[in-house]
mmCIF file of C-alpha atoms and ligand atoms in Angstrom:
data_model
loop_
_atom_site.group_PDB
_atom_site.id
_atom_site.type_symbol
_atom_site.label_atom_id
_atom_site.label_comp_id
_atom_site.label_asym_id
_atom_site.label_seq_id
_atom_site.Cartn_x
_atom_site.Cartn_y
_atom_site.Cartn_z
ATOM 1 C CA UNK D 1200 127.380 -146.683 157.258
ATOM 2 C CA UNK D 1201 131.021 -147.773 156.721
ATOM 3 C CA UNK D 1202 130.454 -151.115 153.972
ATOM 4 C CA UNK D 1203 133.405 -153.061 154.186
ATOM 5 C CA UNK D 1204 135.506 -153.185 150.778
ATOM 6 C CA UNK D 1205 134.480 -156.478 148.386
ATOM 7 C CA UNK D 1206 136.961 -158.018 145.809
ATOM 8 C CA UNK D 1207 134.866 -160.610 143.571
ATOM 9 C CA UNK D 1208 136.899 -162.600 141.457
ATOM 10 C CA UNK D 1209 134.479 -163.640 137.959
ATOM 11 C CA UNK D 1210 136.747 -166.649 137.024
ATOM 12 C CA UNK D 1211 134.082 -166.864 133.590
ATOM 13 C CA UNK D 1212 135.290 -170.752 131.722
ATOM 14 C CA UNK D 1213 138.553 -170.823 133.485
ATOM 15 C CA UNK D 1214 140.317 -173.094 135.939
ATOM 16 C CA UNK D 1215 139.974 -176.778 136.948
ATOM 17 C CA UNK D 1216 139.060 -178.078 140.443
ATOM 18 C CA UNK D 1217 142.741 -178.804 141.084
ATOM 19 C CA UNK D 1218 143.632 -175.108 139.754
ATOM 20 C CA UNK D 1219 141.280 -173.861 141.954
ATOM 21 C CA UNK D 1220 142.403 -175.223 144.975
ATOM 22 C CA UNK D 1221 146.033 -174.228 144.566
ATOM 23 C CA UNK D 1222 144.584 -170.701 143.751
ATOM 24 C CA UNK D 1223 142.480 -170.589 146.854
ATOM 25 C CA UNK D 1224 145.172 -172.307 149.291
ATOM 26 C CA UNK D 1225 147.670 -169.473 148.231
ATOM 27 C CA UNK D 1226 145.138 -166.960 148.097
ATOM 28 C CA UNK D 1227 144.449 -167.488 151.653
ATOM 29 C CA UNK D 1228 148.432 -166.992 152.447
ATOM 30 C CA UNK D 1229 148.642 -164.024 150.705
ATOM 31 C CA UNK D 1230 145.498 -162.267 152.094
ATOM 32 C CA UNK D 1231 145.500 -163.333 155.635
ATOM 33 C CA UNK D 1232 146.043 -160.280 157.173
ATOM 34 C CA UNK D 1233 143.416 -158.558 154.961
ATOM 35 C CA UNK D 1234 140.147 -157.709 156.508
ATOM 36 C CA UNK D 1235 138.335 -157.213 153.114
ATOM 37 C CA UNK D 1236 135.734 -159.551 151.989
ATOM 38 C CA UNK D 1237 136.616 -161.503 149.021
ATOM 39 C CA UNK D 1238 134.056 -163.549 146.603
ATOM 40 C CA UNK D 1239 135.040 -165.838 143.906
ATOM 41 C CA UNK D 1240 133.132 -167.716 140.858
ATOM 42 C CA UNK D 1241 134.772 -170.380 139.691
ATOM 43 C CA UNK D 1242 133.380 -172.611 136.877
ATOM 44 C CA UNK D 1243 130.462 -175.040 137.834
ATOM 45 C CA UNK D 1244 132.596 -178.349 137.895
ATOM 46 C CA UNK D 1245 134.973 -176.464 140.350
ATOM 47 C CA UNK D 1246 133.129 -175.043 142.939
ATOM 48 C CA UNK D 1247 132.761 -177.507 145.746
ATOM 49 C CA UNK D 1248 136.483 -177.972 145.756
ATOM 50 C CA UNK D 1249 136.569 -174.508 146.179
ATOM 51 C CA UNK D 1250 134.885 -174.378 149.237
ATOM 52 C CA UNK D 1251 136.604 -177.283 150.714
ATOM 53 C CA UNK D 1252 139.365 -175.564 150.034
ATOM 54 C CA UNK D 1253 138.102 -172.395 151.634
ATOM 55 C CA UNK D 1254 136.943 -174.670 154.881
ATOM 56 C CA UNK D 1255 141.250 -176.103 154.421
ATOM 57 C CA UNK D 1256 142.710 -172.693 154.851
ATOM 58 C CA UNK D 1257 139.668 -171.729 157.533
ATOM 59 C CA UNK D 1258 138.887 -168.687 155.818
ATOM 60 C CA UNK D 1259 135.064 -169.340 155.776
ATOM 61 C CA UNK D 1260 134.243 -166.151 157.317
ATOM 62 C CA UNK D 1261 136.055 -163.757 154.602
ATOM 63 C CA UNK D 1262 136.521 -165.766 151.589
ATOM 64 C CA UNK D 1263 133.036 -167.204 149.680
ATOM 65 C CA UNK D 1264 132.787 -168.748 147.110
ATOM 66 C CA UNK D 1265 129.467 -168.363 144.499
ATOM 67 C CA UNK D 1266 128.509 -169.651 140.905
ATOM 68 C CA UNK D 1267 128.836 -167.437 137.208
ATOM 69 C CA UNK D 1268 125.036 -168.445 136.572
ATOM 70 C CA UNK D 1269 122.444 -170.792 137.270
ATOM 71 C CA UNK D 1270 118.907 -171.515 135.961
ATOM 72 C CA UNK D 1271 115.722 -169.701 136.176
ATOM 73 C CA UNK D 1272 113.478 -173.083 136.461
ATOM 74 C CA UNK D 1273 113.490 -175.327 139.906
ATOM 75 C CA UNK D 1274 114.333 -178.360 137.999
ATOM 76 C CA UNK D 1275 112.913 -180.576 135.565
ATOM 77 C CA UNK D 1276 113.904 -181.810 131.878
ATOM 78 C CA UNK D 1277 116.182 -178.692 130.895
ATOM 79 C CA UNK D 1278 119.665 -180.173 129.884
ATOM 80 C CA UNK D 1279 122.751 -179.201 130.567
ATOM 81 C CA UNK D 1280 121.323 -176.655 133.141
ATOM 82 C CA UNK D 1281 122.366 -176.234 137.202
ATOM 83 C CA UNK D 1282 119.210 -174.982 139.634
ATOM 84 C CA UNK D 1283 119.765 -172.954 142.375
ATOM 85 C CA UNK D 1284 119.518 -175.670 145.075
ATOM 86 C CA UNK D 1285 122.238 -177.860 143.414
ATOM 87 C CA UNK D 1286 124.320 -174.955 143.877
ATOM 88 C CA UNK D 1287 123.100 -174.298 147.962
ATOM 89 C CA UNK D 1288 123.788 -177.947 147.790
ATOM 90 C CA UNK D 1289 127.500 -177.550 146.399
ATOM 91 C CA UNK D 1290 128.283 -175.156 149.385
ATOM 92 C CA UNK D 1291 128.240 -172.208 147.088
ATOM 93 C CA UNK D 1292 127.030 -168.746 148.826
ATOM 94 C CA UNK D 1293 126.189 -166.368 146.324
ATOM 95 C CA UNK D 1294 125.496 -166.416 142.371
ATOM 96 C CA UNK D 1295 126.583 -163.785 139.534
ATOM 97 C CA UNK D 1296 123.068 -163.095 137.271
ATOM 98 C CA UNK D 1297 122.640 -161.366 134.308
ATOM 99 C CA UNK D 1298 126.365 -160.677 133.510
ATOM 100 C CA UNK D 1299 126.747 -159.292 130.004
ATOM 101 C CA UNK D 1300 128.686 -162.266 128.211
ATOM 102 C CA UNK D 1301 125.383 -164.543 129.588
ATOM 103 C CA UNK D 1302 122.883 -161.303 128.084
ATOM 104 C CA UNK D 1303 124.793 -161.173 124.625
ATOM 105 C CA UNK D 1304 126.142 -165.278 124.155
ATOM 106 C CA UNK D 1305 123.065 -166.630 125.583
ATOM 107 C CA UNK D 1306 120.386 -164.724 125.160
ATOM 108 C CA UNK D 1307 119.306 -163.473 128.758
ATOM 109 C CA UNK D 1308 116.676 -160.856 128.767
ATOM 110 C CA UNK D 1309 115.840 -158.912 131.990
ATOM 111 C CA UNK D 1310 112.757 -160.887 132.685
ATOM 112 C CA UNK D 1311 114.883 -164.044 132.644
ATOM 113 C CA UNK D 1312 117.531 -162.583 135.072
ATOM 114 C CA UNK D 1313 114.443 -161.331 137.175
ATOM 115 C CA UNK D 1314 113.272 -165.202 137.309
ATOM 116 C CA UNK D 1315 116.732 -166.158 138.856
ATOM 117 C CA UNK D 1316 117.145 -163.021 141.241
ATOM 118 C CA UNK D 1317 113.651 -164.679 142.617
ATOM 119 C CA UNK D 1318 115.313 -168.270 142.671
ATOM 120 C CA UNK D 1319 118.232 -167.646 143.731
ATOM 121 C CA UNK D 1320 116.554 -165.185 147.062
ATOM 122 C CA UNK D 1321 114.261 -167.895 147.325
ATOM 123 C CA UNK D 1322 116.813 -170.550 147.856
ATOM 124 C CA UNK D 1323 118.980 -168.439 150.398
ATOM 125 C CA UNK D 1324 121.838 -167.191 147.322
ATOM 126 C CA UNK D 1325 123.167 -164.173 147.465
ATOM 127 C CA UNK D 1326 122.565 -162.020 144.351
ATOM 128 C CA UNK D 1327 125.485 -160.621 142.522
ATOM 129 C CA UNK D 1328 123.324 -158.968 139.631
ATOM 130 C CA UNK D 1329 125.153 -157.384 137.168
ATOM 131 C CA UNK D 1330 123.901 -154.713 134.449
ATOM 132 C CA UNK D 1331 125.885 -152.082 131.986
ATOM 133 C CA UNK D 1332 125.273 -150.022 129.019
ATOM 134 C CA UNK D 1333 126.496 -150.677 125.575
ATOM 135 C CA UNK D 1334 129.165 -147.849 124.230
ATOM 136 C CA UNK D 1335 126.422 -147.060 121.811
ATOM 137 C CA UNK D 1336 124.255 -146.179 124.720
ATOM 138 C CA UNK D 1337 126.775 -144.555 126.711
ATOM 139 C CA UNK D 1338 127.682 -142.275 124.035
ATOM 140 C CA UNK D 1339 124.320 -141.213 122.736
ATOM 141 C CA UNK D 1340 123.601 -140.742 126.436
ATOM 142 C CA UNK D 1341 121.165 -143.039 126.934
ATOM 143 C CA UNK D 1342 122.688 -145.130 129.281
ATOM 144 C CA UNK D 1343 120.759 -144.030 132.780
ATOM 145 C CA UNK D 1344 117.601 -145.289 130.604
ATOM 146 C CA UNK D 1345 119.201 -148.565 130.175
ATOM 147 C CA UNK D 1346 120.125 -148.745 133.042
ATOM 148 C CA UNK D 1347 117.013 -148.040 135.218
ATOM 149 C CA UNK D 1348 114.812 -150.446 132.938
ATOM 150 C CA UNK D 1349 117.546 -153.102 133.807
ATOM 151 C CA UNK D 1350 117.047 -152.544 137.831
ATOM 152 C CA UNK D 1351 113.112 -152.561 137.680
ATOM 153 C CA UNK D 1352 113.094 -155.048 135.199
ATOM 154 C CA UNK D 1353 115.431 -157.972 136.875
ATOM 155 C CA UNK D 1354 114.185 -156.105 140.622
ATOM 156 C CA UNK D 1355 111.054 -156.607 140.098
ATOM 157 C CA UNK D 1356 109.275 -158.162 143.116
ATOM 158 C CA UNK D 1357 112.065 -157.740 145.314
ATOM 159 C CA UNK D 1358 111.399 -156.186 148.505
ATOM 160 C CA UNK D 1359 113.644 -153.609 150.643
ATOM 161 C CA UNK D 1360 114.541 -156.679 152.955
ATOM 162 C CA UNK D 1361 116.058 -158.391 150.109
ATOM 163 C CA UNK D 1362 117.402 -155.541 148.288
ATOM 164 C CA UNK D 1363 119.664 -155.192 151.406
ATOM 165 C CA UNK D 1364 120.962 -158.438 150.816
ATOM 166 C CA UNK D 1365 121.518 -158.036 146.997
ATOM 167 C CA UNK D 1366 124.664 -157.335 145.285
ATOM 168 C CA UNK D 1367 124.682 -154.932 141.864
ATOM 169 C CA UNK D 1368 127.589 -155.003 139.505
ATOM 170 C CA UNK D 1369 127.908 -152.058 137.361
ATOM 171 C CA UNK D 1370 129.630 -153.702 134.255
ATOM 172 C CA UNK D 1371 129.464 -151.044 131.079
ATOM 173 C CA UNK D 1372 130.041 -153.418 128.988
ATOM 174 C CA UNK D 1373 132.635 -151.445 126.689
ATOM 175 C CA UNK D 1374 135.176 -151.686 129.947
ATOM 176 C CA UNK D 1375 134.906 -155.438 130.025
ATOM 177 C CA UNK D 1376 138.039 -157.334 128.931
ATOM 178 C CA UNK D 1377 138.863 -154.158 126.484
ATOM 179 C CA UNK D 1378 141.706 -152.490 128.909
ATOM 180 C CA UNK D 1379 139.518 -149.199 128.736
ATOM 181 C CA UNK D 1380 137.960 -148.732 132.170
ATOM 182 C CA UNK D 1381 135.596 -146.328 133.180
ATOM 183 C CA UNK D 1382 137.692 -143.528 134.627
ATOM 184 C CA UNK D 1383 136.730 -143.361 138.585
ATOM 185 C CA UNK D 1384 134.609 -140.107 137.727
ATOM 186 C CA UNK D 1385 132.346 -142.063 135.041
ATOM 187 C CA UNK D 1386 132.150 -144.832 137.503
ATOM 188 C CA UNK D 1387 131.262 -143.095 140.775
ATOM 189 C CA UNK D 1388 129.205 -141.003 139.132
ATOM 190 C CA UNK D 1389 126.846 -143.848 137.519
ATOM 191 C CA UNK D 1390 127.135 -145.565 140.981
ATOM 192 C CA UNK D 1391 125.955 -142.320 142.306
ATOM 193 C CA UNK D 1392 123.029 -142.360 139.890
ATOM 194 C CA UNK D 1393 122.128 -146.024 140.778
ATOM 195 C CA UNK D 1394 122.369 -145.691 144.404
ATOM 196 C CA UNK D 1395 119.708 -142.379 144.395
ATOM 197 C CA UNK D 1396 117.812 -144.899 141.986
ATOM 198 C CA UNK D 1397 117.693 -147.998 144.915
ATOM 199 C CA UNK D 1398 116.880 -145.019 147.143
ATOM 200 C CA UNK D 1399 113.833 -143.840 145.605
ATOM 201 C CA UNK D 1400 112.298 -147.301 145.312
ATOM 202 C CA UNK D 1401 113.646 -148.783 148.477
ATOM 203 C CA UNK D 1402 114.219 -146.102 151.114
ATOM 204 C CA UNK D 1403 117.450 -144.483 152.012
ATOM 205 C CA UNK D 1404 118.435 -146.971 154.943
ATOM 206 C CA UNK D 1405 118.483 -149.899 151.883
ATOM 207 C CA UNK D 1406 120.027 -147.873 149.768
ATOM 208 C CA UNK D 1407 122.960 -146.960 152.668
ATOM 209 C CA UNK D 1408 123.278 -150.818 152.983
ATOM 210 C CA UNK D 1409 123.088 -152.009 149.596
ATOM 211 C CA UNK D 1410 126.628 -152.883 148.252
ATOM 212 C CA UNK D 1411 127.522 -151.626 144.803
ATOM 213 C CA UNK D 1412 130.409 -153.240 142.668
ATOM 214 C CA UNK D 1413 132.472 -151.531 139.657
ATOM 215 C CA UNK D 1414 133.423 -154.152 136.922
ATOM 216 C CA UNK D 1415 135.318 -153.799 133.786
ATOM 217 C CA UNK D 1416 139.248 -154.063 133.692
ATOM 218 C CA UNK D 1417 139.809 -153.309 137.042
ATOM 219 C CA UNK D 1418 143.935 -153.874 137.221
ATOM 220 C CA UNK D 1419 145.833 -153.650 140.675
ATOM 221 C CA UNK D 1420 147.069 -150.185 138.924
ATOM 222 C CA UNK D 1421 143.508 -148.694 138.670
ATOM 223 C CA UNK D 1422 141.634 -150.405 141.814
ATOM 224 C CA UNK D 1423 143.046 -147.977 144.438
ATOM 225 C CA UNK D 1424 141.505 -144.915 142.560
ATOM 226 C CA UNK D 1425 138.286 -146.296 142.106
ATOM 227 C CA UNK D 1426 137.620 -147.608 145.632
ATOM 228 C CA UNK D 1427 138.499 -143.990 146.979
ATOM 229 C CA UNK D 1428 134.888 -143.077 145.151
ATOM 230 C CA UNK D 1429 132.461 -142.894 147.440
ATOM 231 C CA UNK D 1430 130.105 -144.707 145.958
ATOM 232 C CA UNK D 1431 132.244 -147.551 144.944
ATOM 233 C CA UNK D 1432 132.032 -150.643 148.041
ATOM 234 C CA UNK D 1433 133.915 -153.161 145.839
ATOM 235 C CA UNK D 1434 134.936 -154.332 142.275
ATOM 236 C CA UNK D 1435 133.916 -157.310 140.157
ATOM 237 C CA UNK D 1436 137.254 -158.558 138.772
ATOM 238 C CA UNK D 1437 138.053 -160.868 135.429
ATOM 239 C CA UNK D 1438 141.106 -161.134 133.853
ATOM 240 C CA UNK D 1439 143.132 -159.939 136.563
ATOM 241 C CA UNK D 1440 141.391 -162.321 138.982
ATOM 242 C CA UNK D 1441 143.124 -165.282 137.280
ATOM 243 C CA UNK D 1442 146.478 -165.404 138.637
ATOM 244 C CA UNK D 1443 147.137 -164.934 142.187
ATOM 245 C CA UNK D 1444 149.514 -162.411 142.413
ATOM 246 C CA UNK D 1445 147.771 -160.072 140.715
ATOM 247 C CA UNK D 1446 144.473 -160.561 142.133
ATOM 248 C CA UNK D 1447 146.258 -160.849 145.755
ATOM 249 C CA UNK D 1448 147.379 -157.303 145.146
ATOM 250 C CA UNK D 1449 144.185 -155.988 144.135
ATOM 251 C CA UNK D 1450 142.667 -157.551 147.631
ATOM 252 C CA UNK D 1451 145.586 -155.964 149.410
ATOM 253 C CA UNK D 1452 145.173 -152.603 147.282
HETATM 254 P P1 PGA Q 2830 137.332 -157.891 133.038
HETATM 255 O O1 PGA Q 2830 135.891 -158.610 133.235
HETATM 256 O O2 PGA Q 2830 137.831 -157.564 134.416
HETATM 257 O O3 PGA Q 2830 138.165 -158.920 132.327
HETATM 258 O O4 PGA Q 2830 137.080 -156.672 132.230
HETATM 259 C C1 PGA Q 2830 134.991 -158.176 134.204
HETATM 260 C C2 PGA Q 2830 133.742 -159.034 134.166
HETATM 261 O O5 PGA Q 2830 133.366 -159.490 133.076
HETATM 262 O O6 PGA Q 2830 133.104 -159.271 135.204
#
């Protein structure tokens, strides 16, 4: 099965509403002969201009836009914190979980992440869920441990139907912001690994249909290489998704 190539632009605490729209607007220009999907996370505060700026350029069908984050409870007295429905509600399509900076900054365990995989499936989000291995763990090779325990641990209770749906991110977490990417063997090999994993626990046809993202300094220099792996359908981007040039040329790669 041919999956279509996915750019997702991680905007982390970046950009105001106005920012965003300009972004988006010229985004759109740049990218409108592209057939590639394209997802972006701004900041909270900036989404909903986002998408109206999405709906401006009428680029609904390829461009969606998707929170960083968002709680694990329904609502209730928990301050300071977004639910799942307030982003539905905000027009916002899909939602990053589990993301490294949220695991080490904030404390997110697995069985947290798992709550909001089930939230955010429950509330019709798409799940972008990301996990990675420490360089410790790469290095004492260790990191196919790590990383299994991460995809039954935040996976648990989700069924084939929604797996299908799902997004993963493979982040190792020494490639983020650090300029040192996992060369495209590392990568396509681990997405190799994580794919056969999916497989085993969800059936091949899932596992054909499941789309599987490489993040960690993906430049418009390196992205060409690593979308030739097979295994690679897209790339989670986050420094170089902040100005529009570059991140145009990584969508047109
Ligand atoms: P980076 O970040 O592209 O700046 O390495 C990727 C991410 O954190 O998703």
């Amino acid at each position: 099965m041919k999956r279509i190539p996915l750019i997702a632009a991680n905007w982390k605490m970046h950009k105001t509403t106005a920012e965003a729209k300009a972004f988006i607007t010229l985004l759109a220009e740049k990218t409108a002969s592209s057939q590639r999907r394209i997802y972006i996370a701004p900041s909270f505060p900036a989404i909903e201009g986002a998408v109206n700026a999405v709906q401006d350029a009428e680029m609904t069908s390829k461009i969606l836009i998707g929170a960083q984050n968002m709680s694990d409870h329904a609502e209730g007295p928990f301050t300071g914190e977004v639910s799942a429905t307030m982003l539905k509600h905000s027009g916002a399509r899909f939602v990053i979980l589990g993301h490294s900076e949220r695991r080490q900054y904030f404390a997110e365990t697995n069985a947290c992440i798992q709550r909001k995989v089930q939230k955010a499936l429950y509330t019709g989000l798409i799940p972008l869920l990301c996990i990675g291995e420490s360089k410790h763990e790469r290095e004492s090779g260790h990191y196919e441990s790590v990383l299994s325990l991460q995809l039954e641990e935040c996976l648990k209770d989700v069924n084939a139907q929604q797996m299908a749906q799902l997004l993963i991110a493979y982040e190792p977490i020494w490639a983020i912001g650090t300029g040192e990417n996992a060369t495209p063997k590392i990568a396509q090999q681990t997405h190799r690994f994580i794919r056969d994993w999916i497989e085993k626990k969800f059936g091949h046809a899932c596992s054909e249909e499941v789309y599987l993202l490489y993040g960690g300094s993906v430049k418009s220099d390196n992205i060409s290489s690593l979308m030739q792996q097979t295994d690679i359908d897209g790339v989670l981007v986050g420094g170089a998704s902040l100005d529009v040039n570059t991140f145009s040329a990584i969508v047109n790669y």
